[in-house]
Amino acid sequence: MAETKRRRVGRPSEQVLSRVLIVEAALALIDEHGAQGFGMRDIARSLGVRPSALYNHVENKDDIYRGIRELIGERITWDGLDDAPWDVALAAWAREYRAAFAAHPPTVALLAVMPISPTSSVSVAYDRVVHALGRGGWGRGEALNVLVALESFILGSALDAAAAPDMMDPGERDDVPEFSAAYREREELVRSTGASPADQAFETGLQLILDGLRAAAAARAR
Amino acid sequence: MAETKRRRVGRPSEQVLSRVLIVEAALALIDEHGAQGFGMRDIARSLGVRPSALYNHVENKDDIYRGIRELIGERITWDGLDDAPWDVALAAWAREYRAAFAAHPPTVALLAVMPISPTSSVSVAYDRVVHALGRGGWGRGEALNVLVALESFILGSALDAAAAPDMMDPGERDDVPEFSAAYREREELVRSTGASPADQAFETGLQLILDGLRAAAAARAR
DNA sequence: ACCTGAACACCGTTCAAGT
DNA sequence: ACCTGAACACCGTTCAAGT
């Protein structure tokens, strides 16, 4: 991807860089080498350019983080979900949200922390989520609480999916028998269902939340 | 906290540092100045010591992170919860878990990402959670999925609580009317209940998950 | 306007020297 | 064993010089 020919000093005849190019290169580096080992110098090298050149298109490293966050955020859409029943729409959105981050595991740790810019497309999705919950009978203030709770679960699950798979492994310990047995029984579940531990936990939690929401909607309908 | 007298070179007559002292100093700095502006040099200065001295007690900076994580993790206990009904015990543990992180907001971003050492006390809490869910009728493999889902929600909620309070603020936008209205209605909820938005969302989500769990337990009992 | 090249302040970490 | 002091490689960022 990097030009091997050395460029002369001075403005090049045709533009070499752009903000999107830099952000995409950064994301590719993170995917390849993880969150560490992704520095301004690395990004510059992968683009065949000197580090200082990046600053013509990007404010600083944080700005690149913001760009990546927007890039991933744009992939979380609400397309067509307005026609589905509210609980189905909510589930589909939650799965898409988590999948967008899970596609780039090392980014989760970086981005889950970052404030989302209100100008981005996520606000539009928020708008539709509130609308969907309205169809289920929720007042808007309460709907926002449900939305934030759901989003917390989604981001937490994305973090879990990005973590080392054997992070919880109790190993040879014998002072936590219930937990050790549970860990081994889950391995059996993984084998029989083919779903990863993180996927299983996410689906379990998502169903619990949806069950809770449906029960509340049903109670309200009575 | 720092000695103003300059120390001579060579081994001091009495030990100045220790691992716990370093970890506690680091946590205090994070609480005061946030996650940035907390470097080895800062920790050393607050202890009245040179940066290189830290490496006699600590492997590296990551090791300090691990120490902080353990420090906070130890505060999440399961004391006495074995006697309570399983759903009450679970709720109490979840609140305590989140509160332990919420007490040090800037650490959440750092630690949520980190693998937890299996030797730590969290495994013991896991053991009791699996046990409590067993009392509710869950098989151990499924109980582990519930546990991970709950933990994802807790950590996601801790991240949310640590985020800037106006992170979602739609401001003057008029293309997301449902969301804007929800944001303003929630402000009303905050005023009337006195609970912060993050607290409200956490309680909402926790109740939804518990409702889902109770419904499953009830269905099983039939 | 947009690149290179050189520099800046700062970072985590290593290690010899000293007691 | 455990501190200081000096050094190392590396980092994000700035800026003059060049086209």
Short mmCIF file of C-alpha atoms (C1' of nucleotides) in Angstrom, two decimals:
data_model
loop_
_atom_site.label_atom_id
_atom_site.label_comp_id
_atom_site.label_asym_id
_atom_site.label_seq_id
_atom_site.Cartn_x
_atom_site.Cartn_y
_atom_site.Cartn_z
CA MET A 1 0.00 0.00 0.00
CA ALA A 2 2.92 2.35 0.59
CA GLU A 3 4.69 3.99 -2.29
CA THR A 4 8.27 2.84 -2.38
CA LYS A 5 9.43 5.81 -4.45
CA ARG A 6 10.62 8.64 -2.29
CA ARG A 7 8.75 11.88 -2.70
CA ARG A 8 10.56 15.17 -3.12
CA VAL A 9 9.96 18.02 -0.68
CA GLY A 10 7.31 20.59 -1.49
CA ARG A 11 3.68 20.30 -2.42
CA PRO A 12 3.06 17.20 -4.54
CA SER A 13 1.45 17.57 -7.97
CA GLU A 14 -1.59 15.59 -6.91
CA GLN A 15 -2.98 15.28 -3.42
CA VAL A 16 -1.78 12.15 -1.64
CA LEU A 17 -3.84 12.25 1.54
CA SER A 18 -7.32 12.95 2.80
CA ARG A 19 -9.12 12.62 6.10
CA VAL A 20 -11.01 9.48 5.10
CA LEU A 21 -7.88 7.86 3.71
CA ILE A 22 -6.09 8.45 7.00
CA VAL A 23 -8.99 7.17 9.10
CA GLU A 24 -9.36 4.05 6.96
CA ALA A 25 -5.64 3.36 7.11
CA ALA A 26 -5.73 3.71 10.89
CA LEU A 27 -8.66 1.28 11.18
CA ALA A 28 -6.88 -1.23 8.95
CA LEU A 29 -3.79 -1.02 11.16
CA ILE A 30 -5.82 -1.56 14.32
CA ASP A 31 -7.51 -4.58 12.78
CA GLU A 32 -4.15 -6.03 11.81
CA HIS A 33 -1.95 -5.27 14.79
CA GLY A 34 -4.33 -4.43 17.61
CA ALA A 35 -4.80 -1.18 19.44
CA GLN A 36 -1.16 -0.88 20.46
CA GLY A 37 1.40 -0.49 17.71
CA PHE A 38 -0.87 1.95 15.99
CA GLY A 39 0.84 5.28 16.05
CA MET A 40 0.99 8.34 13.86
CA ARG A 41 4.26 7.07 12.45
CA ASP A 42 2.66 3.71 11.60
CA ILE A 43 -0.29 5.34 9.86
CA ALA A 44 2.05 7.60 7.92
CA ARG A 45 4.25 4.69 6.83
CA SER A 46 1.27 2.66 5.63
CA LEU A 47 0.27 5.64 3.48
CA GLY A 48 3.79 6.22 2.15
CA VAL A 49 4.02 9.60 3.80
CA ARG A 50 5.83 11.41 6.61
CA PRO A 51 4.06 11.71 10.01
CA SER A 52 3.83 15.47 9.88
CA ALA A 53 1.89 15.29 6.63
CA LEU A 54 -1.08 13.80 8.46
CA TYR A 55 -1.62 17.06 10.32
CA ASN A 56 -2.71 18.77 7.13
CA HIS A 57 -5.89 16.68 7.15
CA VAL A 58 -6.42 15.72 10.75
CA GLU A 59 -6.33 17.77 13.93
CA ASN A 60 -4.57 15.19 16.09
CA LYS A 61 -4.73 11.53 17.10
CA ASP A 62 -8.01 12.01 18.96
CA ASP A 63 -9.47 13.32 15.75
CA ILE A 64 -8.56 10.04 14.08
CA TYR A 65 -10.33 8.16 16.88
CA ARG A 66 -13.39 10.27 16.25
CA GLY A 67 -13.19 9.45 12.56
CA ILE A 68 -13.05 5.72 13.26
CA ARG A 69 -15.95 6.00 15.66
CA GLU A 70 -18.00 7.75 12.97
CA LEU A 71 -16.97 5.21 10.35
CA ILE A 72 -18.23 2.35 12.49
CA GLY A 73 -21.25 4.29 13.71
CA GLU A 74 -22.44 4.91 10.19
CA ARG A 75 -22.74 1.18 9.64
CA ILE A 76 -25.35 0.91 12.37
CA THR A 77 -28.53 1.72 10.52
CA TRP A 78 -32.21 1.53 11.25
CA ASP A 79 -33.16 0.80 7.64
CA GLY A 80 -36.64 -0.64 7.29
CA LEU A 81 -37.05 -1.32 10.98
CA ASP A 82 -39.92 1.16 11.33
CA ASP A 83 -42.24 -1.40 9.73
CA ALA A 84 -41.42 -4.26 12.10
CA PRO A 85 -43.02 -4.80 15.52
CA TRP A 86 -41.19 -2.70 18.09
CA ASP A 87 -39.54 -5.63 19.89
CA VAL A 88 -38.33 -7.19 16.65
CA ALA A 89 -36.96 -3.85 15.47
CA LEU A 90 -35.18 -3.28 18.78
CA ALA A 91 -33.57 -6.73 18.68
CA ALA A 92 -32.39 -6.25 15.11
CA TRP A 93 -30.89 -2.88 15.92
CA ALA A 94 -29.13 -4.23 19.01
CA ARG A 95 -27.59 -7.10 17.03
CA GLU A 96 -26.44 -4.77 14.28
CA TYR A 97 -24.97 -2.33 16.79
CA ARG A 98 -22.96 -5.01 18.52
CA ALA A 99 -21.88 -6.61 15.23
CA ALA A 100 -20.54 -3.31 13.93
CA PHE A 101 -18.11 -3.13 16.84
CA ALA A 102 -17.43 -6.87 16.96
CA ALA A 103 -16.19 -6.61 13.37
CA HIS A 104 -13.24 -4.61 14.73
CA PRO A 105 -12.56 -6.07 18.17
CA PRO A 106 -9.57 -3.94 19.18
CA THR A 107 -11.46 -0.73 18.52
CA VAL A 108 -14.12 -1.41 21.14
CA ALA A 109 -11.83 -0.59 24.03
CA LEU A 110 -10.83 2.68 22.33
CA LEU A 111 -14.25 3.82 21.25
CA ALA A 112 -16.63 2.61 23.93
CA VAL A 113 -15.09 5.26 26.12
CA MET A 114 -15.41 8.12 23.68
CA PRO A 115 -18.24 10.61 23.64
CA ILE A 116 -20.30 10.29 20.47
CA SER A 117 -20.66 13.48 18.53
CA PRO A 118 -24.30 14.56 18.51
CA THR A 119 -24.05 15.49 14.85
CA SER A 120 -23.49 11.91 13.85
CA SER A 121 -26.00 9.45 12.50
CA VAL A 122 -26.43 7.73 15.85
CA SER A 123 -28.82 10.45 16.94
CA VAL A 124 -31.06 9.46 14.07
CA ALA A 125 -31.05 5.87 15.25
CA TYR A 126 -31.84 7.07 18.78
CA ASP A 127 -34.80 8.92 17.37
CA ARG A 128 -36.15 5.75 15.79
CA VAL A 129 -35.57 3.70 18.94
CA VAL A 130 -37.58 6.19 20.99
CA HIS A 131 -40.26 6.05 18.31
CA ALA A 132 -40.35 2.24 18.36
CA LEU A 133 -40.65 2.18 22.15
CA GLY A 134 -43.44 4.70 21.84
CA ARG A 135 -45.33 2.13 19.79
CA GLY A 136 -44.83 -0.25 22.71
CA GLY A 137 -46.43 2.24 25.07
CA TRP A 138 -43.40 3.89 26.65
CA GLY A 139 -43.33 7.54 27.49
CA ARG A 140 -40.37 9.34 25.95
CA GLY A 141 -38.43 9.93 29.15
CA GLU A 142 -38.70 6.30 30.13
CA ALA A 143 -37.92 5.25 26.57
CA LEU A 144 -34.63 7.12 26.79
CA ASN A 145 -33.76 5.20 29.95
CA VAL A 146 -34.51 1.94 28.19
CA LEU A 147 -32.41 3.04 25.23
CA VAL A 148 -29.41 3.91 27.39
CA ALA A 149 -29.74 0.65 29.32
CA LEU A 150 -29.87 -1.33 26.10
CA GLU A 151 -26.89 0.54 24.71
CA SER A 152 -24.91 -0.10 27.89
CA PHE A 153 -25.62 -3.79 27.52
CA ILE A 154 -24.60 -3.72 23.85
CA LEU A 155 -21.31 -1.93 24.47
CA GLY A 156 -20.54 -4.11 27.46
CA SER A 157 -21.20 -7.16 25.31
CA ALA A 158 -18.97 -5.81 22.56
CA LEU A 159 -16.21 -5.38 25.15
CA ASP A 160 -16.78 -8.93 26.30
CA ALA A 161 -16.58 -10.21 22.74
CA ALA A 162 -13.29 -8.37 22.24
CA ALA A 163 -11.76 -9.79 25.41
CA ALA A 164 -9.53 -12.83 25.45
CA PRO A 165 -11.75 -15.91 25.19
CA ASP A 166 -10.16 -17.62 28.19
CA MET A 167 -10.27 -14.52 30.35
CA MET A 168 -12.56 -16.08 32.94
CA ASP A 169 -11.02 -19.55 32.91
CA PRO A 170 -10.81 -20.73 36.55
CA GLY A 171 -8.15 -23.25 35.54
CA GLU A 172 -7.26 -25.76 38.23
CA ARG A 173 -8.74 -23.85 41.14
CA ASP A 174 -10.81 -25.94 43.54
CA ASP A 175 -12.19 -23.19 45.76
CA VAL A 176 -14.88 -22.16 43.27
CA PRO A 177 -16.56 -25.47 42.41
CA GLU A 178 -19.85 -24.05 41.12
CA PHE A 179 -18.07 -21.63 38.85
CA SER A 180 -15.60 -24.24 37.58
CA ALA A 181 -18.43 -26.64 36.80
CA ALA A 182 -20.34 -23.87 35.05
CA TYR A 183 -17.29 -23.04 32.95
CA ARG A 184 -16.95 -26.64 31.80
CA GLU A 185 -20.67 -27.02 31.17
CA ARG A 186 -20.61 -23.96 29.00
CA GLU A 187 -17.83 -25.46 26.91
CA GLU A 188 -20.28 -28.24 26.20
CA LEU A 189 -22.89 -25.66 25.18
CA VAL A 190 -20.38 -24.03 22.85
CA ARG A 191 -19.67 -27.36 21.20
CA SER A 192 -23.33 -28.30 20.78
CA THR A 193 -24.63 -24.93 19.58
CA GLY A 194 -21.59 -23.68 17.69
CA ALA A 195 -22.10 -20.19 19.12
CA SER A 196 -19.17 -18.50 20.86
CA PRO A 197 -19.45 -17.81 24.61
CA ALA A 198 -19.72 -14.09 23.92
CA ASP A 199 -22.49 -14.64 21.37
CA GLN A 200 -24.39 -16.88 23.76
CA ALA A 201 -24.19 -14.37 26.59
CA PHE A 202 -25.30 -11.55 24.32
CA GLU A 203 -28.32 -13.46 23.05
CA THR A 204 -29.20 -14.52 26.59
CA GLY A 205 -29.07 -10.95 27.85
CA LEU A 206 -30.90 -9.53 24.85
CA GLN A 207 -33.75 -12.00 25.31
CA LEU A 208 -33.95 -11.21 29.03
CA ILE A 209 -34.25 -7.50 28.34
CA LEU A 210 -36.82 -8.07 25.60
CA ASP A 211 -38.80 -10.39 27.89
CA GLY A 212 -38.78 -7.69 30.52
CA LEU A 213 -39.94 -5.10 27.99
CA ARG A 214 -42.71 -7.33 26.63
CA ALA A 215 -43.95 -8.09 30.13
CA ALA A 216 -44.14 -4.35 30.87
CA ALA A 217 -45.98 -3.68 27.61
CA ALA A 218 -48.42 -6.50 28.31
CA ALA A 219 -49.04 -5.23 31.86
CA ARG A 220 -49.72 -1.78 30.45
CA ALA A 221 -52.17 -3.15 27.86
CA ARG A 222 -54.27 -4.70 30.62
CA MET B 1 2.39 13.56 50.49
CA ALA B 2 5.79 13.99 48.90
CA GLU B 3 8.90 14.42 51.02
CA THR B 4 10.46 17.75 50.24
CA LYS B 5 13.89 16.73 51.57
CA ARG B 6 16.07 15.30 48.87
CA ARG B 7 17.19 11.76 49.40
CA ARG B 8 20.81 10.74 48.94
CA VAL B 9 21.71 8.04 46.43
CA GLY B 10 21.96 4.47 47.62
CA ARG B 11 19.60 2.25 49.51
CA PRO B 12 17.58 4.25 52.05
CA SER B 13 17.69 3.24 55.73
CA GLU B 14 14.03 2.39 55.74
CA GLN B 15 11.94 1.25 52.80
CA VAL B 16 10.08 4.09 51.13
CA LEU B 17 7.93 2.23 48.63
CA SER B 18 5.76 -0.85 48.26
CA ARG B 19 3.48 -2.23 45.62
CA VAL B 20 0.29 -1.25 47.44
CA LEU B 21 1.61 2.24 48.12
CA ILE B 22 2.32 2.73 44.43
CA VAL B 23 -1.05 1.37 43.34
CA GLU B 24 -2.90 3.54 45.83
CA ALA B 25 -0.96 6.63 44.78
CA ALA B 26 -1.80 5.89 41.15
CA LEU B 27 -5.50 5.53 41.92
CA ALA B 28 -5.48 8.79 43.87
CA LEU B 29 -3.88 10.56 40.91
CA ILE B 30 -6.45 9.16 38.49
CA ASP B 31 -9.27 10.29 40.75
CA GLU B 32 -7.80 13.76 40.95
CA HIS B 33 -6.60 14.44 37.43
CA GLY B 34 -8.34 11.87 35.26
CA ALA B 35 -6.89 9.04 33.27
CA GLN B 36 -4.53 11.25 31.30
CA GLY B 37 -1.85 13.09 33.19
CA PHE B 38 -1.20 9.96 35.18
CA GLY B 39 2.28 8.79 34.28
CA MET B 40 5.10 6.98 36.00
CA ARG B 41 6.74 10.34 36.63
CA ASP B 42 3.57 11.68 38.25
CA ILE B 43 3.22 8.66 40.51
CA ALA B 44 6.87 8.90 41.49
CA ARG B 45 6.59 12.63 42.28
CA SER B 46 3.52 12.11 44.46
CA LEU B 47 5.51 9.54 46.43
CA GLY B 48 8.61 11.75 46.68
CA VAL B 49 10.68 9.34 44.68
CA ARG B 50 12.40 9.00 41.30
CA PRO B 51 10.52 7.20 38.49
CA SER B 52 13.04 4.39 38.24
CA ALA B 53 12.50 3.51 41.90
CA LEU B 54 9.00 2.29 41.10
CA TYR B 55 10.40 -0.59 39.09
CA ASN B 56 11.74 -2.21 42.23
CA HIS B 57 8.17 -2.96 43.29
CA VAL B 58 6.18 -3.05 40.10
CA GLU B 59 6.82 -4.79 36.79
CA ASN B 60 5.62 -1.96 34.57
CA LYS B 61 2.69 0.38 34.05
CA ASP B 62 0.35 -2.45 33.09
CA ASP B 63 1.16 -4.05 36.40
CA ILE B 64 -0.09 -0.92 38.13
CA TYR B 65 -3.32 -1.13 36.13
CA ARG B 66 -3.71 -4.71 37.31
CA GLY B 67 -3.17 -3.57 40.89
CA ILE B 68 -5.87 -0.92 40.60
CA ARG B 69 -8.23 -3.40 39.05
CA GLU B 70 -7.65 -5.78 41.96
CA LEU B 71 -8.06 -2.97 44.48
CA ILE B 72 -11.46 -2.07 43.08
CA GLY B 73 -12.43 -5.69 42.51
CA GLU B 74 -11.83 -6.55 46.16
CA ARG B 75 -14.49 -4.07 47.16
CA ILE B 76 -17.15 -6.02 45.28
CA THR B 77 -18.19 -8.62 47.81
CA TRP B 78 -20.95 -11.17 48.10
CA ASP B 79 -21.15 -10.90 51.88
CA GLY B 80 -24.37 -12.30 53.31
CA LEU B 81 -26.08 -12.52 49.94
CA ASP B 82 -26.32 -16.31 50.11
CA ASP B 83 -29.19 -15.98 52.54
CA ALA B 84 -31.28 -13.65 50.38
CA PRO B 85 -33.64 -14.78 47.61
CA TRP B 86 -31.64 -15.27 44.41
CA ASP B 87 -33.08 -12.27 42.58
CA VAL B 88 -32.53 -9.94 45.53
CA ALA B 89 -28.96 -11.19 45.92
CA LEU B 90 -28.26 -10.72 42.22
CA ALA B 91 -29.59 -7.16 42.27
CA ALA B 92 -27.54 -6.26 45.33
CA TRP B 93 -24.37 -7.66 43.78
CA ALA B 94 -25.00 -5.82 40.50
CA ARG B 95 -25.47 -2.51 42.30
CA GLU B 96 -22.35 -3.02 44.37
CA TYR B 97 -20.33 -4.00 41.29
CA ARG B 98 -21.34 -0.88 39.41
CA ALA B 99 -20.89 1.37 42.44
CA ALA B 100 -17.32 0.13 42.96
CA PHE B 101 -16.38 1.39 39.50
CA ALA B 102 -18.57 4.47 39.64
CA ALA B 103 -16.61 5.57 42.71
CA HIS B 104 -13.62 6.08 40.40
CA PRO B 105 -15.12 7.20 37.09
CA PRO B 106 -11.93 7.69 35.09
CA THR B 107 -10.74 4.17 35.85
CA VAL B 108 -13.67 2.50 34.14
CA ALA B 109 -12.35 3.19 30.67
CA LEU B 110 -8.96 1.79 31.65
CA LEU B 111 -10.12 -1.29 33.47
CA ALA B 112 -13.26 -2.41 31.68
CA VAL B 113 -10.98 -3.45 28.87
CA MET B 114 -8.52 -5.41 30.99
CA PRO B 115 -8.61 -9.14 31.49
CA ILE B 116 -9.36 -9.98 35.11
CA SER B 117 -6.86 -12.27 36.72
CA PRO B 118 -8.51 -15.57 37.60
CA THR B 119 -6.69 -15.65 40.93
CA SER B 120 -8.56 -12.61 42.12
CA SER B 121 -11.60 -12.50 44.35
CA VAL B 122 -13.97 -11.97 41.45
CA SER B 123 -13.95 -15.69 40.75
CA VAL B 124 -15.34 -16.24 44.21
CA ALA B 125 -18.18 -13.84 43.47
CA TYR B 126 -18.78 -15.64 40.16
CA ASP B 127 -19.07 -18.85 42.10
CA ARG B 128 -21.76 -17.42 44.32
CA VAL B 129 -23.67 -15.92 41.38
CA VAL B 130 -23.80 -19.32 39.68
CA HIS B 131 -24.95 -20.80 42.96
CA ALA B 132 -27.69 -18.19 43.38
CA LEU B 133 -28.94 -18.79 39.84
CA GLY B 134 -28.95 -22.49 40.60
CA ARG B 135 -31.43 -21.77 43.36
CA GLY B 136 -33.55 -20.09 40.72
CA GLY B 137 -33.48 -23.22 38.58
CA TRP B 138 -30.75 -22.43 36.07
CA GLY B 139 -28.34 -25.02 34.84
CA ARG B 140 -24.73 -24.05 35.33
CA GLY B 141 -23.87 -23.48 31.68
CA GLU B 142 -26.87 -21.22 31.21
CA ALA B 143 -26.15 -19.53 34.53
CA LEU B 144 -22.73 -18.54 33.22
CA ASN B 145 -24.35 -16.96 30.18
CA VAL B 146 -26.67 -15.00 32.44
CA LEU B 147 -23.71 -13.96 34.59
CA VAL B 148 -21.69 -12.69 31.63
CA ALA B 149 -24.72 -10.86 30.23
CA LEU B 150 -25.33 -9.20 33.57
CA GLU B 151 -21.68 -8.25 33.90
CA SER B 152 -21.68 -6.77 30.39
CA PHE B 153 -24.63 -4.64 31.36
CA ILE B 154 -22.94 -3.57 34.59
CA LEU B 155 -19.67 -2.59 32.93
CA GLY B 156 -21.49 -0.85 30.09
CA SER B 157 -23.51 1.08 32.67
CA ALA B 158 -20.34 2.01 34.55
CA LEU B 159 -18.91 3.36 31.30
CA ASP B 160 -22.09 5.33 30.75
CA ALA B 161 -21.91 6.76 34.25
CA ALA B 162 -18.31 7.83 33.64
CA ALA B 163 -19.14 9.56 30.35
CA ALA B 164 -19.84 13.25 30.08
CA PRO B 165 -23.40 13.88 31.27
CA ASP B 166 -24.35 15.86 28.18
CA MET B 167 -22.84 13.37 25.78
CA MET B 168 -26.14 12.59 24.09
CA ASP B 169 -27.54 16.11 24.11
CA PRO B 170 -29.19 16.68 20.72
CA GLY B 171 -28.93 20.44 21.24
CA GLU B 172 -30.86 22.51 18.73
CA ARG B 173 -31.28 19.82 16.11
CA ASP B 174 -34.73 19.55 14.60
CA ASP B 175 -34.29 16.39 12.53
CA VAL B 176 -34.67 14.06 15.51
CA PRO B 177 -37.88 15.29 17.16
CA GLU B 178 -38.69 12.12 19.10
CA PHE B 179 -35.22 11.94 20.52
CA SER B 180 -35.08 15.64 21.38
CA ALA B 181 -38.42 15.41 23.14
CA ALA B 182 -37.25 12.32 25.03
CA TYR B 183 -34.12 14.13 26.13
CA ARG B 184 -36.12 17.01 27.54
CA GLU B 185 -38.68 14.74 29.18
CA ARG B 186 -35.89 12.88 30.90
CA GLU B 187 -34.57 16.13 32.32
CA GLU B 188 -37.96 16.42 33.96
CA LEU B 189 -37.58 12.90 35.36
CA VAL B 190 -34.17 13.79 36.74
CA ARG B 191 -35.61 16.82 38.50
CA SER B 192 -38.56 14.96 39.99
CA THR B 193 -36.74 11.81 41.09
CA GLY B 194 -33.34 13.28 41.95
CA ALA B 195 -31.60 10.32 40.32
CA SER B 196 -28.95 10.99 37.67
CA PRO B 197 -29.66 9.88 34.09
CA ALA B 198 -27.04 7.15 34.39
CA ASP B 199 -28.56 5.88 37.64
CA GLN B 200 -32.02 5.85 36.10
CA ALA B 201 -30.89 3.91 33.06
CA PHE B 202 -29.03 1.40 35.21
CA GLU B 203 -32.03 0.76 37.44
CA THR B 204 -34.30 0.49 34.42
CA GLY B 205 -32.06 -2.08 32.76
CA LEU B 206 -31.45 -4.01 35.96
CA GLN B 207 -35.19 -4.33 36.56
CA LEU B 208 -35.77 -5.45 32.97
CA ILE B 209 -33.17 -8.19 33.28
CA LEU B 210 -34.53 -9.30 36.66
CA ASP B 211 -38.08 -9.30 35.26
CA GLY B 212 -36.87 -11.50 32.43
CA LEU B 213 -35.14 -13.84 34.87
CA ARG B 214 -38.16 -14.06 37.15
CA ALA B 215 -40.45 -14.79 34.23
CA ALA B 216 -38.16 -17.63 33.15
CA ALA B 217 -38.03 -19.03 36.69
CA ALA B 218 -41.81 -18.83 36.97
CA ALA B 219 -42.25 -20.56 33.63
CA ARG B 220 -39.92 -23.32 34.78
CA ALA B 221 -41.79 -23.77 38.04
CA ARG B 222 -45.00 -24.48 36.14
"C1'" DA C 1 -2.26 24.15 -0.18
"C1'" DC C 2 0.36 20.28 1.12
"C1'" DC C 3 4.35 17.77 1.29
"C1'" DT C 4 9.47 16.79 3.63
"C1'" DG C 5 12.89 17.18 7.20
"C1'" DA C 6 14.38 18.52 11.49
"C1'" DA C 7 13.29 19.50 15.87
"C1'" DC C 8 10.64 19.72 20.49
"C1'" DA C 9 8.88 18.08 24.84
"C1'" DC C 10 7.53 14.05 26.88
"C1'" DC C 11 6.94 9.19 27.72
"C1'" DG C 12 7.96 4.23 29.80
"C1'" DT C 13 11.85 1.73 30.87
"C1'" DT C 14 16.87 0.19 31.71
"C1'" DC C 15 20.94 0.13 34.17
"C1'" DA C 16 25.20 1.39 36.47
"C1'" DA C 17 26.55 3.52 40.68
"C1'" DG C 18 25.93 4.12 45.42
"C1'" DT C 19 24.64 2.67 50.31
"C1'" DA D 1 17.74 -4.89 48.53
"C1'" DC D 2 16.45 -0.49 47.02
"C1'" DC D 3 17.29 4.08 46.07
"C1'" DT D 4 19.38 8.06 42.56
"C1'" DG D 5 20.99 9.82 38.20
"C1'" DA D 6 21.75 9.45 33.54
"C1'" DA D 7 20.52 7.49 29.52
"C1'" DC D 8 17.66 4.95 25.85
"C1'" DA D 9 14.19 4.41 22.30
"C1'" DC D 10 9.94 6.09 21.16
"C1'" DC D 11 5.92 9.03 21.03
"C1'" DG D 12 2.59 13.01 19.36
"C1'" DT D 13 3.14 17.37 17.54
"C1'" DT D 14 5.17 21.86 15.57
"C1'" DC D 15 7.18 24.47 12.13
"C1'" DA D 16 10.27 26.27 8.65
"C1'" DA D 17 11.54 25.22 4.02
"C1'" DG D 18 10.27 23.83 -0.42
"C1'" DT D 19 7.13 23.39 -4.58
#
